[in-house]
N, CA and C atoms as an extended XYZ file, in Angstrom:
228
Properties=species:S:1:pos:R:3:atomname:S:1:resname:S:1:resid:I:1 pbc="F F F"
N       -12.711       11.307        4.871 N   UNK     1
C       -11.679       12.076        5.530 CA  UNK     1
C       -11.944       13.553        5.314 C   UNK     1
N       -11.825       14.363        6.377 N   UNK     2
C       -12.161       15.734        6.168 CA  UNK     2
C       -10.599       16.589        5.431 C   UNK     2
N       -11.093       17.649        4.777 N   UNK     3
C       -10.262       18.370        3.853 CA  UNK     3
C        -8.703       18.300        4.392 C   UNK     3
N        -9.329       19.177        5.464 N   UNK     4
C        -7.845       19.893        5.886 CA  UNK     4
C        -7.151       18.587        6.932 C   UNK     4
N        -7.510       17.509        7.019 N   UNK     5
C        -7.072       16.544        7.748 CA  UNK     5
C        -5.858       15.785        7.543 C   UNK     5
N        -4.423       16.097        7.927 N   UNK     6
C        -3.278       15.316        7.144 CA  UNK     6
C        -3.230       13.875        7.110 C   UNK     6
N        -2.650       13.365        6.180 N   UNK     7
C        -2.588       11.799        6.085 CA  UNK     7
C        -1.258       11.670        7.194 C   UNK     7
N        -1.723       10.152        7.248 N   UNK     8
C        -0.098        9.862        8.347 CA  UNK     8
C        -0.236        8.326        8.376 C   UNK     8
N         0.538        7.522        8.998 N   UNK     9
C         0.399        6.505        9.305 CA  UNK     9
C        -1.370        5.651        9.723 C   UNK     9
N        -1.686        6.766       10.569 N   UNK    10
C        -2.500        6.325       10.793 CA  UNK    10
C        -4.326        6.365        9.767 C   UNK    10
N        -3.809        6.986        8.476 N   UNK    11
C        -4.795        7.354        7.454 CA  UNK    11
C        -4.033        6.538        5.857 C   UNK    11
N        -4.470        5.413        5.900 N   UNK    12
C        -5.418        4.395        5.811 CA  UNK    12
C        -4.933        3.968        7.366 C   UNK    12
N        -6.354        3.298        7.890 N   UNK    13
C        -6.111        2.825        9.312 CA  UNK    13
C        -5.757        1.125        8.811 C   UNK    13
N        -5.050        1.114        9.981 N   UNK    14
C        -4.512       -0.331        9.948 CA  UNK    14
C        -5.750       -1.270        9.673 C   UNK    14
N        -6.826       -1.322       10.299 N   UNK    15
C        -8.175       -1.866       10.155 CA  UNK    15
C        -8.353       -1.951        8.636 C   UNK    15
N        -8.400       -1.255        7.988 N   UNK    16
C        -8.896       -0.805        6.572 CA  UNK    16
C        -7.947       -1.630        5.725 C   UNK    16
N        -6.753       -1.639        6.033 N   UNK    17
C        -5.484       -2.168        5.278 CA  UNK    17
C        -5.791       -4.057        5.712 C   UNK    17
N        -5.872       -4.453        6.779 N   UNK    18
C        -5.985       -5.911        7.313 CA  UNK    18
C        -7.258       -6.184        6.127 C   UNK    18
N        -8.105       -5.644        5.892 N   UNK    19
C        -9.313       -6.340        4.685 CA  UNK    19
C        -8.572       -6.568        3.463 C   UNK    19
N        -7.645       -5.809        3.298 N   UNK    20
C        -7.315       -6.171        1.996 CA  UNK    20
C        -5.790       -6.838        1.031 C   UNK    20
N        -5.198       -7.695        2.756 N   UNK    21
C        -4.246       -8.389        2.674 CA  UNK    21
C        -4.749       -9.583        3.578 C   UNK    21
N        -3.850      -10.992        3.390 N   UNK    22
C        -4.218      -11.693        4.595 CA  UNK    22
C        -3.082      -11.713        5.796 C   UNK    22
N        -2.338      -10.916        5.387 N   UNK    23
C        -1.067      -10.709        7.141 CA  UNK    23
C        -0.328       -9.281        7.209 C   UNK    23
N        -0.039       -8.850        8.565 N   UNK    24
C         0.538       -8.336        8.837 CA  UNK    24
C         1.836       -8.089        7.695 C   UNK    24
N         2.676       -9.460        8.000 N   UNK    25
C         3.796       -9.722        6.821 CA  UNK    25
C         3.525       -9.229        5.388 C   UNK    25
N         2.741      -10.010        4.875 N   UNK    26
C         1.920       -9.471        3.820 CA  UNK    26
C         1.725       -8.492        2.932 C   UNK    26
N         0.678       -7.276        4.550 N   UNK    27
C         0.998       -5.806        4.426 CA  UNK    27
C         2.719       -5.088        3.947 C   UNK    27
N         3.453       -5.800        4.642 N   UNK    28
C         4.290       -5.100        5.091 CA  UNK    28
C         5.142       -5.367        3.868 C   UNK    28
N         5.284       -6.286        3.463 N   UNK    29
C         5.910       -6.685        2.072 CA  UNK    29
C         5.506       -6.191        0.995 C   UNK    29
N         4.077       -5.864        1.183 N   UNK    30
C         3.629       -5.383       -0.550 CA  UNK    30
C         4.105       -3.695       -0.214 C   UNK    30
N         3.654       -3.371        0.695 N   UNK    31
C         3.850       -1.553        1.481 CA  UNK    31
C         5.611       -1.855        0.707 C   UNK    31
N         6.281       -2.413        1.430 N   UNK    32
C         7.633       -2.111        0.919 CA  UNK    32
C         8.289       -2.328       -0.684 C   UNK    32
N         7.979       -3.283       -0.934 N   UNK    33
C         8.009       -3.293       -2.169 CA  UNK    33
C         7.191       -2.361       -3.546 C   UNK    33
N         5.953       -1.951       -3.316 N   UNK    34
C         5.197       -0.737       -3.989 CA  UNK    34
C         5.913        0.621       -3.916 C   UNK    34
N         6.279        0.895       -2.547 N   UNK    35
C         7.210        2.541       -2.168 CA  UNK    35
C         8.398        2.196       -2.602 C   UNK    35
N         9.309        0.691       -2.841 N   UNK    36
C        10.266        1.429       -3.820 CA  UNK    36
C         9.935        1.025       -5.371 C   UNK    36
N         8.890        0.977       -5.448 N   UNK    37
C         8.851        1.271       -7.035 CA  UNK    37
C         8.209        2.644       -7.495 C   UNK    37
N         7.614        3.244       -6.414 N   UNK    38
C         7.336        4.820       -6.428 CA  UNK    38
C         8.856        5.229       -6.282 C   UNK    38
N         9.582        5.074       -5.565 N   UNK    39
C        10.865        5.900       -5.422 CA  UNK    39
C        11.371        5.821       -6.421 C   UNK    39
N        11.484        4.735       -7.232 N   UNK    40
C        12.419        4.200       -8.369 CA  UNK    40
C        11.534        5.261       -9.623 C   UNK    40
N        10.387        5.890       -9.207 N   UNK    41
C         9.903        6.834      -10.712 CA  UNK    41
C         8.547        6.200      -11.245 C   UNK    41
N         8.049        5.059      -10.526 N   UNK    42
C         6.673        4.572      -11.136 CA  UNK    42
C         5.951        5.959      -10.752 C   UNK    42
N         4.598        5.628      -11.821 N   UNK    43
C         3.463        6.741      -10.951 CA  UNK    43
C         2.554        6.538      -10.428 C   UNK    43
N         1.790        7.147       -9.320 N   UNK    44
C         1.475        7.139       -8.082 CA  UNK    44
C        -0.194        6.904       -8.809 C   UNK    44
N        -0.894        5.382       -8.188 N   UNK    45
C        -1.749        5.242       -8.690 CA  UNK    45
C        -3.216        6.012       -8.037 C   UNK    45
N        -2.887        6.430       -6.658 N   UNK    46
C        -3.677        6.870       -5.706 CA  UNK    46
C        -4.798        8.211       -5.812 C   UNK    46
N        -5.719        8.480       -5.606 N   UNK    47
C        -6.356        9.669       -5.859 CA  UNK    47
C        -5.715       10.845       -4.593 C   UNK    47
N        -5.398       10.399       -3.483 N   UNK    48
C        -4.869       11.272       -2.619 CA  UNK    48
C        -3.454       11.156       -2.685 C   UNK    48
N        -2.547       11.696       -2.385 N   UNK    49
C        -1.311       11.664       -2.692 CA  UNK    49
C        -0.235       12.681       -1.754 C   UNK    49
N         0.528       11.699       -1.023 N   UNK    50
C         1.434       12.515        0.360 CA  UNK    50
C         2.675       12.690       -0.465 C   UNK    50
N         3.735       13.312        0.203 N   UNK    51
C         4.883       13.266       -0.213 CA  UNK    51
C         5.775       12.035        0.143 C   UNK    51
N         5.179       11.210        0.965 N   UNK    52
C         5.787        9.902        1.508 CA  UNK    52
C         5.423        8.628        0.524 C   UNK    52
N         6.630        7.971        0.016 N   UNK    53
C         6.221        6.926       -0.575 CA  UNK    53
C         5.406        5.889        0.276 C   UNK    53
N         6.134        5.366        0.955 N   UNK    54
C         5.072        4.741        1.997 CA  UNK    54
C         3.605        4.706        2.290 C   UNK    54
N         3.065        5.938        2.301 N   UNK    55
C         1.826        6.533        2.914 CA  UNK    55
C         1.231        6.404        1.372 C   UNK    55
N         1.877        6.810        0.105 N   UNK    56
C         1.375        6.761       -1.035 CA  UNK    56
C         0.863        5.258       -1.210 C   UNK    56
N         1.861        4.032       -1.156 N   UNK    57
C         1.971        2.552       -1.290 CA  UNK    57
C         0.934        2.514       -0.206 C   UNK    57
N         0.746        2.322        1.149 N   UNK    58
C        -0.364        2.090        1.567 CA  UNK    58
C        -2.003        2.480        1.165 C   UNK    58
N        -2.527        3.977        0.914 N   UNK    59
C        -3.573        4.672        0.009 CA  UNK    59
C        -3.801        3.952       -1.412 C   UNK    59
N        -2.706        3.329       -2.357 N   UNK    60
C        -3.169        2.582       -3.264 CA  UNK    60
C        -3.825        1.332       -2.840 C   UNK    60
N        -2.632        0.543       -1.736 N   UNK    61
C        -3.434       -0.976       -1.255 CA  UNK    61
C        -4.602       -0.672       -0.975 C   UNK    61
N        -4.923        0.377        0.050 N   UNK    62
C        -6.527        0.287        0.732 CA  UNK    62
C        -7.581        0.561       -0.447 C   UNK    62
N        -6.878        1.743       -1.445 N   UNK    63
C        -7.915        2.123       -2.742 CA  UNK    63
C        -7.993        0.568       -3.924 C   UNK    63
N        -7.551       -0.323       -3.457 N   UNK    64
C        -7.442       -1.913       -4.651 CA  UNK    64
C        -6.784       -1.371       -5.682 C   UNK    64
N        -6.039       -0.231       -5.902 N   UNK    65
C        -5.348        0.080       -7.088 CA  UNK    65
C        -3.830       -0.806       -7.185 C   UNK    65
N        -3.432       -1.808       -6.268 N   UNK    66
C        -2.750       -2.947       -6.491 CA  UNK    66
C        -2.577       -4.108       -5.888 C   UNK    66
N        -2.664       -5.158       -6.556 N   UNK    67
C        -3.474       -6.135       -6.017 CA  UNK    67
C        -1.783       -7.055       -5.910 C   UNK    67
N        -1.575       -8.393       -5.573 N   UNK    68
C        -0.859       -9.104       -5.098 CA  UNK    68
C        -1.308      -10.556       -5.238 C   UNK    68
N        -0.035      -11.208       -5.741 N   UNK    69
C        -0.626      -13.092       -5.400 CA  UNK    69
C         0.923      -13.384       -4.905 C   UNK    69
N         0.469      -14.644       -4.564 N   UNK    70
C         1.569      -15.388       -3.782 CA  UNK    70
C         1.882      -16.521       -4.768 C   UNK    70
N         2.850      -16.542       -5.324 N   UNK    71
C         3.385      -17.779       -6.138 CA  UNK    71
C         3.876      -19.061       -4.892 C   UNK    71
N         3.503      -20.096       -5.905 N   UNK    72
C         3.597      -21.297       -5.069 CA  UNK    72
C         5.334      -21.316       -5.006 C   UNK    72
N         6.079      -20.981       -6.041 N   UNK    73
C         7.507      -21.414       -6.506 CA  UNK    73
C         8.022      -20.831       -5.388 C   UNK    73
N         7.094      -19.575       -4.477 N   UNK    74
C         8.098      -18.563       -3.458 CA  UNK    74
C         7.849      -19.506       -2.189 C   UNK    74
N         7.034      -20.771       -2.275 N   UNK    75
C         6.767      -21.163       -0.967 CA  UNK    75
C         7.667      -22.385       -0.363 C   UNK    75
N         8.611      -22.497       -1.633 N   UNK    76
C         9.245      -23.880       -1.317 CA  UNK    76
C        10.650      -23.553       -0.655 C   UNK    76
C-alpha cells in the first residue's frame, strides 16, 4: 500500500479477507466481535492502525494477528 494512501473499507480488500475466513458470515462475525473488544479498551494488534474499530478488526484478521475456531457446542 502506498504511504499517503487512506485505509477504508476497501483496504484490506474483501479478496484478501475471504483467504483467511471460510464465510462471508464468518468474516462478519469475527469483524464484529474483535471491534467491540477494541472499543471496550483491548489493544490494537495491527501494524497499521485507523481510527475505526472496524477497519482496525479487519487489518488484524488479514495480518493473522487473530485467529478463530468454531466450537462444536455453538453448532447444536
Amino acid at each position: 500500500m502506498k504511504a499517503n494512501e487512506a485505509m477504508s473499507m476497501v483496504n484490506p480488500s474483501t479478496d484478501a479477507l475471504m483467504t483467511k475466513v471460510e464465510s462471508r458470515y464468518g468474516l462478519v462475525v469475527l469483524a464484529a466481535k474483535r471491534a467491540r473488544q477494541l472499543l471496550d479498551g483491548e489493544e490494537i494488534k495491527s501494524k497499521r492502525q485507523s481510527t475505526k474499530d472496524v477497519t482496525n478488526a479487519l487489518e488484524e484478521i488479514v495480518e493473522d494477528k487473530i485467529s478463530y475456531r468454531i466450537s462444536k457446542e455453538s453448532m447444536k
